[in-house]
Structures are given as C-alpha cells and as structure tokens.
Coordinates of C-alpha atoms and ligand atoms in Angstrom, one line a residue:
X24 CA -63.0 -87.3 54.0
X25 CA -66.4 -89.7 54.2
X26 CA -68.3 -87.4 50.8
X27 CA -68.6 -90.2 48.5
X28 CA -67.7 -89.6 44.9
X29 CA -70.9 -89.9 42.4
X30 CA -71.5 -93.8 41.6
X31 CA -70.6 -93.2 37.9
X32 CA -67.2 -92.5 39.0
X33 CA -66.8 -95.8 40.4
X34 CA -68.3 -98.0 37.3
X35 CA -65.7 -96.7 35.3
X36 CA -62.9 -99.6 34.2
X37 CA -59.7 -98.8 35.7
X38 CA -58.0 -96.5 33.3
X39 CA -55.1 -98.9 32.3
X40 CA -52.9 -95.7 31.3
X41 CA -52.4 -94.3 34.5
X42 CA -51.1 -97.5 35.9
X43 CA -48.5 -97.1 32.5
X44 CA -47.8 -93.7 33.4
X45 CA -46.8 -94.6 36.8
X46 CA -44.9 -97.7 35.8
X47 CA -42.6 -95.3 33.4
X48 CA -42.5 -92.6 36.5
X49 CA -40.7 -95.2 38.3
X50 CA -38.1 -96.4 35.3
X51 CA -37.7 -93.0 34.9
X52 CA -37.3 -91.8 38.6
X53 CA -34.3 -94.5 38.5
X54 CA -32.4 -92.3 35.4
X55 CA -33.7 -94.4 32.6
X56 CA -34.1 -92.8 29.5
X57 CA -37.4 -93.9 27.7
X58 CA -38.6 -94.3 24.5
X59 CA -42.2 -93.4 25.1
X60 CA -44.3 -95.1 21.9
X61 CA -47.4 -95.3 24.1
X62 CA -49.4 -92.0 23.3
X63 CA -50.6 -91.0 19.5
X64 CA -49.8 -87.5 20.1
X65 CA -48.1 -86.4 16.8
X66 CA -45.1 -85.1 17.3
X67 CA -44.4 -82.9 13.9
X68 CA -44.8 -79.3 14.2
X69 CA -48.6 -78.0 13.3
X70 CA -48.1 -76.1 9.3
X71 CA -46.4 -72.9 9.6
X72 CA -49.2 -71.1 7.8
X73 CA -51.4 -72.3 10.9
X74 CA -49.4 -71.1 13.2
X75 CA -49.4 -68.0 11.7
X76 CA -52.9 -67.5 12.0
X77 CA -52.7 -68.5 15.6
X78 CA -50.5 -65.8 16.3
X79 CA -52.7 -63.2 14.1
X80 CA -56.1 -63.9 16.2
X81 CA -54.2 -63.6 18.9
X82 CA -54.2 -59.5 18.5
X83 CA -57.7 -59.0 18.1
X84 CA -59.7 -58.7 20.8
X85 CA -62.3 -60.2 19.4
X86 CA -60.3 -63.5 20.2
X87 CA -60.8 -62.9 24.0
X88 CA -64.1 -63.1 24.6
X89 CA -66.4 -66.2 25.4
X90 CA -67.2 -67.2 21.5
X91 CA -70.8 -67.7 20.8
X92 CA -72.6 -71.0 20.7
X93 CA -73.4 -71.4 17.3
X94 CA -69.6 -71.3 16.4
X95 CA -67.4 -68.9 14.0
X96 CA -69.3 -68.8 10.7
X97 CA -65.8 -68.9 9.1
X98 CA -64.9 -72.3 10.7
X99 CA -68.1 -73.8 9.8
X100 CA -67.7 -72.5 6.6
X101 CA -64.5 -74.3 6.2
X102 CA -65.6 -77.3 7.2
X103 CA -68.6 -77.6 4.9
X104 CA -66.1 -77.0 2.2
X105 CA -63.5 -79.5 3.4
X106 CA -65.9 -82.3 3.6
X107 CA -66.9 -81.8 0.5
X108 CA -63.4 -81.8 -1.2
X109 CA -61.9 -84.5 1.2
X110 CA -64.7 -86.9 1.2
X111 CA -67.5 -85.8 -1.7
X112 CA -69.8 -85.1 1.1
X113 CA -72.1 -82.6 1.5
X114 CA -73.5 -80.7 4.7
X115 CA -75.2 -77.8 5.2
X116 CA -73.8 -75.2 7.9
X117 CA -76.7 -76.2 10.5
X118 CA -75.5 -79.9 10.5
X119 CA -72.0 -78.7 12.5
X120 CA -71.0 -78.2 15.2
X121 CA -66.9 -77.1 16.6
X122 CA -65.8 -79.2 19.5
X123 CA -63.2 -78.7 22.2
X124 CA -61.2 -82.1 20.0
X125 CA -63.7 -84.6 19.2
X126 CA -63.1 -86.5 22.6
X127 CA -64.8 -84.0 24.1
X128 CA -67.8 -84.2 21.4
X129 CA -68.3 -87.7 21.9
X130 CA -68.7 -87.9 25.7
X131 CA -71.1 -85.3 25.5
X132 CA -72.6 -86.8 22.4
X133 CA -72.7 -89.9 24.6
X134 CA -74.6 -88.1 27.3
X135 CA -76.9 -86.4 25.2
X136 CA -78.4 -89.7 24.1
X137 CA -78.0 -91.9 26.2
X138 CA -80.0 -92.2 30.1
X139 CA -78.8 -94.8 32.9
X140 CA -80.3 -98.1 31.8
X141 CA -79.4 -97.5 28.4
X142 CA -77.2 -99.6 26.1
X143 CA -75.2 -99.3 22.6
X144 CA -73.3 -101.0 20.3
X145 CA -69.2 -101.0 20.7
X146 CA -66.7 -103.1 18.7
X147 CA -64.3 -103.7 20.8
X148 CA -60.9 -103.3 20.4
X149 CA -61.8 -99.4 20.3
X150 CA -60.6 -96.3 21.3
X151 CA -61.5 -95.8 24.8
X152 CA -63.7 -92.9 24.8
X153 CA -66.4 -95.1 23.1
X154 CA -67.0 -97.0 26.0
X155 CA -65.9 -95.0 28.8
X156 CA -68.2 -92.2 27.8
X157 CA -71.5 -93.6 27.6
X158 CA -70.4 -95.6 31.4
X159 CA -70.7 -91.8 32.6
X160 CA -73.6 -91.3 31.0
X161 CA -75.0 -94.6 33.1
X162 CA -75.7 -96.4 30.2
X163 CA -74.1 -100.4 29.3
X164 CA -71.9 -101.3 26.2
X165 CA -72.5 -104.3 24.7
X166 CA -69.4 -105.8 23.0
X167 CA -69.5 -106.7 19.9
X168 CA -65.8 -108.6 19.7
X169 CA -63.5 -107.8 16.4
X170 CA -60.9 -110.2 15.4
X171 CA -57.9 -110.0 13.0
X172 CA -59.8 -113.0 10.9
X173 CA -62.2 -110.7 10.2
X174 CA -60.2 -107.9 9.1
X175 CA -61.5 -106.2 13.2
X176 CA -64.7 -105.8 11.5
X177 CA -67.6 -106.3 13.8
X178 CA -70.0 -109.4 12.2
X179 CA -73.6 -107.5 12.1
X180 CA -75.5 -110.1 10.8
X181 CA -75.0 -112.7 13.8
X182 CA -75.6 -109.5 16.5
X183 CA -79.0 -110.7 18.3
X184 CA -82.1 -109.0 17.1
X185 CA -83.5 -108.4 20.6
X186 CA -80.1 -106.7 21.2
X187 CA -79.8 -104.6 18.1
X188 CA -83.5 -103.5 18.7
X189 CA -83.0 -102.5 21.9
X190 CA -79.4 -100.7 21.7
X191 CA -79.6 -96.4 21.0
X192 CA -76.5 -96.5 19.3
X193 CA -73.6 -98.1 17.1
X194 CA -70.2 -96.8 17.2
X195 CA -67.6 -97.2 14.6
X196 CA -64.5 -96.3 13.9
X197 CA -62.4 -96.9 11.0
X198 CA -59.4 -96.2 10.6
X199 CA -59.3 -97.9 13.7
X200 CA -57.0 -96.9 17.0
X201 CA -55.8 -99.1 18.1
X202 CA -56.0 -101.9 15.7
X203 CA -55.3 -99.7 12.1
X204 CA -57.8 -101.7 10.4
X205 CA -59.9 -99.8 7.8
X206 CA -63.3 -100.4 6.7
X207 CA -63.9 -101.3 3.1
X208 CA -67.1 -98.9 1.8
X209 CA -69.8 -101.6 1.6
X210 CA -69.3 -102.4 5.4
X211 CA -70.0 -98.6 5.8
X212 CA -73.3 -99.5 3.7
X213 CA -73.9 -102.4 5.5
X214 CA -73.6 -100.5 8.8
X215 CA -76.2 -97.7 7.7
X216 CA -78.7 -100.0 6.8
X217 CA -77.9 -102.1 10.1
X218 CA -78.8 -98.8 11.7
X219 CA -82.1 -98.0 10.2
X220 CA -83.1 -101.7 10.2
X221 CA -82.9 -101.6 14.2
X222 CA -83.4 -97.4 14.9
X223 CA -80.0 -96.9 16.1
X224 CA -78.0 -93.8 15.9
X225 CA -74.4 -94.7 13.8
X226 CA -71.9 -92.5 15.5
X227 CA -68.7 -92.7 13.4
X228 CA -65.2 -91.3 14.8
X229 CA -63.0 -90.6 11.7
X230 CA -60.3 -88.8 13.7
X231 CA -57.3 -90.6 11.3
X232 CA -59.5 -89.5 7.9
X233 CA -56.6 -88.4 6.4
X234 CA -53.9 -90.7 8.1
X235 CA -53.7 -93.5 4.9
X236 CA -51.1 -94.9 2.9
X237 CA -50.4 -96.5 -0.3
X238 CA -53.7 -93.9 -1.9
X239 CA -56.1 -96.5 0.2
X240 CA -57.9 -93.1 1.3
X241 CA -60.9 -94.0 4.1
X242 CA -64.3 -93.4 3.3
X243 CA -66.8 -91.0 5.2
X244 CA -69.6 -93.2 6.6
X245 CA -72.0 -89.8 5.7
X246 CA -71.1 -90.8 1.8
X247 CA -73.1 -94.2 1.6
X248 CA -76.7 -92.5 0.4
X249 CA -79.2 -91.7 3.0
X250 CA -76.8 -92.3 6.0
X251 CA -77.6 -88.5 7.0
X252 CA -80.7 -90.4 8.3
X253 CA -79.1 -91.6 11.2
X254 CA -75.2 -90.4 11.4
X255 CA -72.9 -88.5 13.1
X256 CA -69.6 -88.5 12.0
X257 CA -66.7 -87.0 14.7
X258 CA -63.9 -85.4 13.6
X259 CA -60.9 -84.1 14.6
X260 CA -57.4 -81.5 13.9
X261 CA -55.4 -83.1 16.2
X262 CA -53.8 -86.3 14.4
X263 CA -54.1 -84.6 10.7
X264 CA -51.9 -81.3 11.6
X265 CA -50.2 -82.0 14.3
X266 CA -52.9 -80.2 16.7
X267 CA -53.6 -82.7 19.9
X268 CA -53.2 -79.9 22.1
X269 CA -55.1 -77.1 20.6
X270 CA -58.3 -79.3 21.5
X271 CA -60.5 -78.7 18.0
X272 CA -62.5 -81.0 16.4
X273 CA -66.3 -80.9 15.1
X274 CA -68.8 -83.0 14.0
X275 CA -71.0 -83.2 11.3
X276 CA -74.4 -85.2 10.2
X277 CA -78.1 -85.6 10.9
X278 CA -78.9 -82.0 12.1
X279 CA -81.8 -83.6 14.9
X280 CA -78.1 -85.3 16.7
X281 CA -75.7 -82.3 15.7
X282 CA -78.6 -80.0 17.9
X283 CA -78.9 -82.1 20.5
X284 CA -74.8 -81.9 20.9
X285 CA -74.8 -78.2 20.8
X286 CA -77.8 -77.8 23.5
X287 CA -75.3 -80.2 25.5
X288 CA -72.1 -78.1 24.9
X289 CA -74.5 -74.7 25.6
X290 CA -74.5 -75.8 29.1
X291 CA -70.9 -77.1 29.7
X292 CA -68.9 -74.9 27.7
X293 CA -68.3 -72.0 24.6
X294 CA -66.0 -73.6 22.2
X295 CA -62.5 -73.8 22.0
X296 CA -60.6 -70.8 22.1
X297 CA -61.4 -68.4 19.1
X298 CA -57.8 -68.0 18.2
X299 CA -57.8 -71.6 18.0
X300 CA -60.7 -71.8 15.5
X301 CA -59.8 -68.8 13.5
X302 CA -56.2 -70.8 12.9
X303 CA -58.3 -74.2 12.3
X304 CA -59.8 -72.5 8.8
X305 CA -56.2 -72.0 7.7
X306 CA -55.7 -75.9 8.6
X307 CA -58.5 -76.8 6.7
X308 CA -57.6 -75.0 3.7
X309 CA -54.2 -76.2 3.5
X310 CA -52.6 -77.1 -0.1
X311 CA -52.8 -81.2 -1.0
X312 CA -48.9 -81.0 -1.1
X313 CA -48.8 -80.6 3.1
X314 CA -51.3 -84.3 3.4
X315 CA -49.2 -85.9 1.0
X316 CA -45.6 -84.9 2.9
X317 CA -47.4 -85.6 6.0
X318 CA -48.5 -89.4 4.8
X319 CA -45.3 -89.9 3.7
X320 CA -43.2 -89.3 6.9
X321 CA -45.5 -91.6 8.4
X322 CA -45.3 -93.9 5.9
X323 CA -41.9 -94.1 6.4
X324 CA -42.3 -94.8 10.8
X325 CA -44.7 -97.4 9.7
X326 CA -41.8 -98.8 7.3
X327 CA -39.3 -98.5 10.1
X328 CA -41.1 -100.7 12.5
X329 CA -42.8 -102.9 10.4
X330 CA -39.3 -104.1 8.4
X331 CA -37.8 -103.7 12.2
X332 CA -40.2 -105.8 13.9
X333 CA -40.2 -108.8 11.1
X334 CA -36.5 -109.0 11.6
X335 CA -37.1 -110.0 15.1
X336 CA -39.3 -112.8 14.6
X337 CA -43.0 -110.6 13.8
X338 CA -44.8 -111.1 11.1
X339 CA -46.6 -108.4 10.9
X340 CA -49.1 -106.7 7.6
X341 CA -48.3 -103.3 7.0
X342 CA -51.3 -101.6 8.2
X343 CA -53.0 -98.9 5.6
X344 CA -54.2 -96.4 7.8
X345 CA -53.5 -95.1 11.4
X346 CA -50.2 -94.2 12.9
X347 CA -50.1 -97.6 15.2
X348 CA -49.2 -101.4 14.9
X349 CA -51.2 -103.3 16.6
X350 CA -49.1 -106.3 17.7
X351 CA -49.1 -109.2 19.4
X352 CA -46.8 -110.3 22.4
X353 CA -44.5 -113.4 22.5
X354 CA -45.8 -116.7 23.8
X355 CA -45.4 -116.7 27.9
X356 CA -46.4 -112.9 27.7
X357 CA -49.9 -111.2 28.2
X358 CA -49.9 -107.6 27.1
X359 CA -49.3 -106.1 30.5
X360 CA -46.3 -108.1 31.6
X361 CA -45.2 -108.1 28.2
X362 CA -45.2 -104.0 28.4
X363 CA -43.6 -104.4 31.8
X364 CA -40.8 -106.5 30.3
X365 CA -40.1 -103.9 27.5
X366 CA -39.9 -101.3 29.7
X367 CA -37.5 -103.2 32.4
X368 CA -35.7 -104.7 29.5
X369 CA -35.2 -102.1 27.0
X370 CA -35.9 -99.3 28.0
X371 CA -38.9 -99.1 25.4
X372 CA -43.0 -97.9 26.7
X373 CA -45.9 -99.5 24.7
X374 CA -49.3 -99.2 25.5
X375 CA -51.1 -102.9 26.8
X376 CA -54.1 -103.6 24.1
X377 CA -56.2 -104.2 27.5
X378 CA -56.3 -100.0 27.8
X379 CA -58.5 -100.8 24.6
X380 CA -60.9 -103.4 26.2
X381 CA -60.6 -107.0 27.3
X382 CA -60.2 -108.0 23.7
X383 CA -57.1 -106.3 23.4
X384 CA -55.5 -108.9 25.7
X385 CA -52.7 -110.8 23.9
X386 CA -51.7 -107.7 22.1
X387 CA -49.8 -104.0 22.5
X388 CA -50.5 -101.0 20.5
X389 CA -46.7 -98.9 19.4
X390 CA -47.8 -95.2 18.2
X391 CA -45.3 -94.1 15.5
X392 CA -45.3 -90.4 16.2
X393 CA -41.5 -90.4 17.1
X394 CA -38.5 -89.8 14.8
X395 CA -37.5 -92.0 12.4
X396 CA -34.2 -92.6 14.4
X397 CA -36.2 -92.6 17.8
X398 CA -38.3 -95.4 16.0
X399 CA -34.9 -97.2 14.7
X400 CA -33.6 -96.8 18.4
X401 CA -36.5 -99.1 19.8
X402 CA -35.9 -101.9 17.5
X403 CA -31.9 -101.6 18.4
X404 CA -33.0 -101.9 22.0
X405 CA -35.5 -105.0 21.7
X406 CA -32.9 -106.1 19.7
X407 CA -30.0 -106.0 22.2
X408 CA -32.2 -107.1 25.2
X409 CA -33.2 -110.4 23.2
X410 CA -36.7 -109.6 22.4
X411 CA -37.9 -111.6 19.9
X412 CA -41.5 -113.1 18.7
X413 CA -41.7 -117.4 18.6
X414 CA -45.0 -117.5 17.8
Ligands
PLP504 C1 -57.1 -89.2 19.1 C2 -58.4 -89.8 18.9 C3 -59.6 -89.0 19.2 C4 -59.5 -87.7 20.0 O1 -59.1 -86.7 19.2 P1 -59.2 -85.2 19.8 O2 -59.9 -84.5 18.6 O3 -57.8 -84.8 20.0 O4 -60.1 -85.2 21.0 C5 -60.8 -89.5 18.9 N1 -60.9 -90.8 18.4 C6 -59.9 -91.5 18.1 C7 -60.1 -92.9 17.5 C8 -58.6 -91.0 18.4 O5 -57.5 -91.8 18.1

C-alpha cells in the first residue's frame, strides 16, 4: 500500500520493547521456559472487597451506558478524600479528573499543551510515556540527564535560562520507574519554584505513591505551598491494587490544566468503564492494614533480589520506593546484549535501561512483581549460568 502513515508516527524512537517481546517469542518458540521480570504489571490479586464491587456494578444497568464526562461524583468524591488522608492535600472536586490509567492522561495531557515546535523538560531515565507522548504531540524533549551521583535528581540550577524560559513543561516523577529513586521534599520545593521562576507547567506522575518501604512514604509535589499554581499531579490504581488492566487512574491539580484535560478526553473518549470506577471507590477506601501487607510482600521481592544479586558480585542499595532495581550490567556488556545474554543464558527476561532513554544505557531495569520463589528462581539461574558482576 503507498498511504503514508502521519509523520508523527515516524519521529517516534523505536519502541525498544517490542524488539524484547520478540526476542522472548523466539526463546520461547524454541520450548524455553522464561522468567519474564521485564513488565511492572503487579501480579497480586486486586483486594477482594474491590472485586466485589466490580461484580455488584456489573448488575445495574446503569453501568452500561457511555458514563458522562464530568466523571462519577462518587469516584471524585473518593479521591478528594484519599488525597487528603494519603498525602495532607487538599483539592476541590473541580480540580479532577478519572482517566482510562494515567498513561492515557498524560498523552493527552501532553497534547493538550503542547503544539509542534514546542518543547519541555524531561529527566531522563523516565518512564517512557513522558517523552513519547509529547513526540505525538509534535513537540521536542529536552533531556535533562539524571545520574546515580545525584541521587537521579535532575540539577535545576545549571538548566540554561534561555531553555527553561522557553520550555511549556517539566515533568517529574518520583518514585521513579525505572531508576526507584525518590525525591526528598525540598527538591519538590525547589521544583515548584523552578516552575514559576520560568512559567512552566510541573506535571508530576506519582503512579508508585504508595509503593515505599522502610515508612520513607513519598511526598505529593501538590503539598509544597502554592504548587496548585502550576501542577498537575497523575495518578494511578494500577501498581497500588493490583489494577494495571482495569485502566483507572485520575489526576488532580491546577483546575485551568485539569479542564483543559477533560475538554481533550470529551473528544477522544467517556471514561473507563463505570463498573470499573464504581469498584475504584472501594479501592480508594480500603483499610491501612491492606497498603501495609501490600508494602511488605514487596518488600520482601526487593529483599530477595537485592541479597541475591550482592551474592553474585552487585553491589547494589536497597532502593526505598518502586517495585524495580535498577542495575547495572557487567563490564564487556551494554544493556541490550547484556539482556540478550540473560535470556540465551538463563533463561531470565529483563528490560534494557535504553527502553527508558539513551541514558539508561549501561544499565537494565528487573520488575519484582513475581513470586518470591519465581524471584529466588532467577538468581539460581544467573547463578548456574555463571553470571556474575566484576565491576
Ligand atoms: C505504570 C506507570 C504508569 C501508567 O499507569 P497506568 O495508570 O496503568 O496507565 C504511569 N507512570 C509510571 C511511572 C508508571 O510506572
């Protein structure tokens, strides 16, 4: 056929996932038996109680039909209510809006604001949605490179001012995928004023909010005073409960950005699925007790790796947040051969920290969503095909 996709298409980077996806096809189309630690797609049930309620909206008819625009009253209520007891925040129920997970928010958050030409602000290792969506949108990300040194914490005060002033947006996210760094709450402060100082809009993807260990709970960027100014903070169902498939998420912030988002979504879509949402306000009110046993089995996967991983030669911090380690590859390895090798070798899928952007070379991201004796497995098989770090 000679119809020629849309240019957009074509700046896209090459999605480094599908050429994973087809490398474990092939080991798997020759009878191996993988263990897949490449996607963060929990893997624990979603709570019963939520379920439940899934099952309940799924009788009334009500459920059926396209749901308005302005969202389920209950489901914003719930989320005004959570943000307030999970991060002392407060927003009013015209500053959300429910999204179809909060991928889906941010590329059309992305599109909303920004118009070919365009450019934002994008540490980089980041999740991939940060910089793929606003290359639909036609607009350019400009890097600003995190390091380990620096804790991946992007250095604002040596980003150009000609750049900064320019830029629409800066994008943050911490707890970070792929790197589990956090953010301590005066870069938070630091990043609101940054904002203001240069009229950019701070979008802040807090999908692992509640993903944190050792009581190092993550702070939302909409606590540091006066950040409603300029923020929009994404979040999302799927990591916390166990909901990646469901698709809900929302976002919540500056009510001039949370409208614009909603006049985007009003012509793309209605919402997740009203059963969906309906079951999302049990999530949202669930008991402390279900967070807690939730941290604590992956707590434990972190544990698992970490301890496994240092006895083959890693030396590795335990991260505080996030369900991932973010590690680097032996010496004679970059992070795509050294992903080939695992799989070839033992039998073991990682994701390449290049699907993250260019300064993820050097290092692969392993998603603890597996069982604890799935996790133990891996280790047993780097361990019998003589992987081993040196540095
Ligand atoms: C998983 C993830 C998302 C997407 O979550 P959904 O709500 O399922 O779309 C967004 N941001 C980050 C950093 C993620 O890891």
């Amino acid at each position: 056929m000679k119809i020629e996709e849309a240019k957009r298409l074509s700046k896209l980077p090459t999605y480094v996932f599908a050429v994973l996806d087809k490398l474990k096809a092939e080991e798997r189309a020759k009878g191996k038996e993988l263990i897949d630690l490449t996607i963060g797609s929990p893997s624990h049930l979603p709570p019963k109680e939520v379920i439940d309620a899934h099952i309940q909206a799924l009788s009334d008819p009500a459920s059926h039909k396209y749901s308005s625009f302005e969202g389920d009253p209950a489901f914003t209520e719930a989320v005004c209510q959570w943000c307030k007891r999970q991060y002392g925040i407060h927003v009013h129920k015209d500053e959300v809006v429910t999204l179809v997970g909060s991928k889906e928010g941010l590329a059309h958050f992305y599109l909303a604001y920004l118009d070919p030409g365009d450019t934002l602000l994008v540490p980089l290792p980041m999740y991939p949605s940060h910089f793929r969506g606003p290359v639909l949108a036609g607009a350019e990300p400009v890097i600003l490179p995190t390091v380990e040194k620096n804790g991946f914490l992007p250095e604002l005060d040596i980003v150009d001012k000609s750049i900064a002033d320019k830029a629409k947006i800066i994008s943050l996210s911490y707890p970070t995928n792929p790197t589990a760094a956090t953010a301590p709450p005066e870069f938070f402060e630091k990043a609101v004023h940054f904002a203001k100082k240069h009229n950019l809009i701070l979008v802040h993807d807090f999908a692992y909010a509640e993903l944190y260990f050792e009581g190092k709970k993550p702070v939302s960027c909409l606590s540091v005073p006066g950040a409603k100014d300029v923020c929009i903070e994404f979040h999302s169902l799927s990591k916390t409960f166990g909901m990646a498939g469901w698709r809900l998420g929302f976002a919540v912030g500056n009510k001039q950005l949370v409208n614009a988002l909603k006049t985007i979504k009003t012509n793309l879509d209605y919402g997740p699925f009203a059963a969906t949402v309906k079951a999302g306000v049990t999530a949202l009110k669930m008991k402390n007790g279900y967070f807690e046993n939730m941290r604590k089995a992956y707590q434990k996967k972190r544990d698992i790796a970490v301890d496994g991983l240092t006895s083959l030669g890693w030396k590795l911090k335990k991260p505080l947040a996030t369900f991932y380690l973010w590690v680097p590859v032996p010496s004679g390895f970059n992070a795509m051969t050294f992903v080939e090798h695992l799989i070839h070798k033992a039998d073991v899928a990682v994701s390449p920290g290049i699907g993250f952007g260019d300064l993820g070379e050097g290092y692969v991201r392993i998603a603890l969503v597996d069982s604890d004796e799935r996790i133990r497995d891996a280790i047993a098989r780097m361990k019998k095909a003589g992987i081993r770090y040196n540095g």
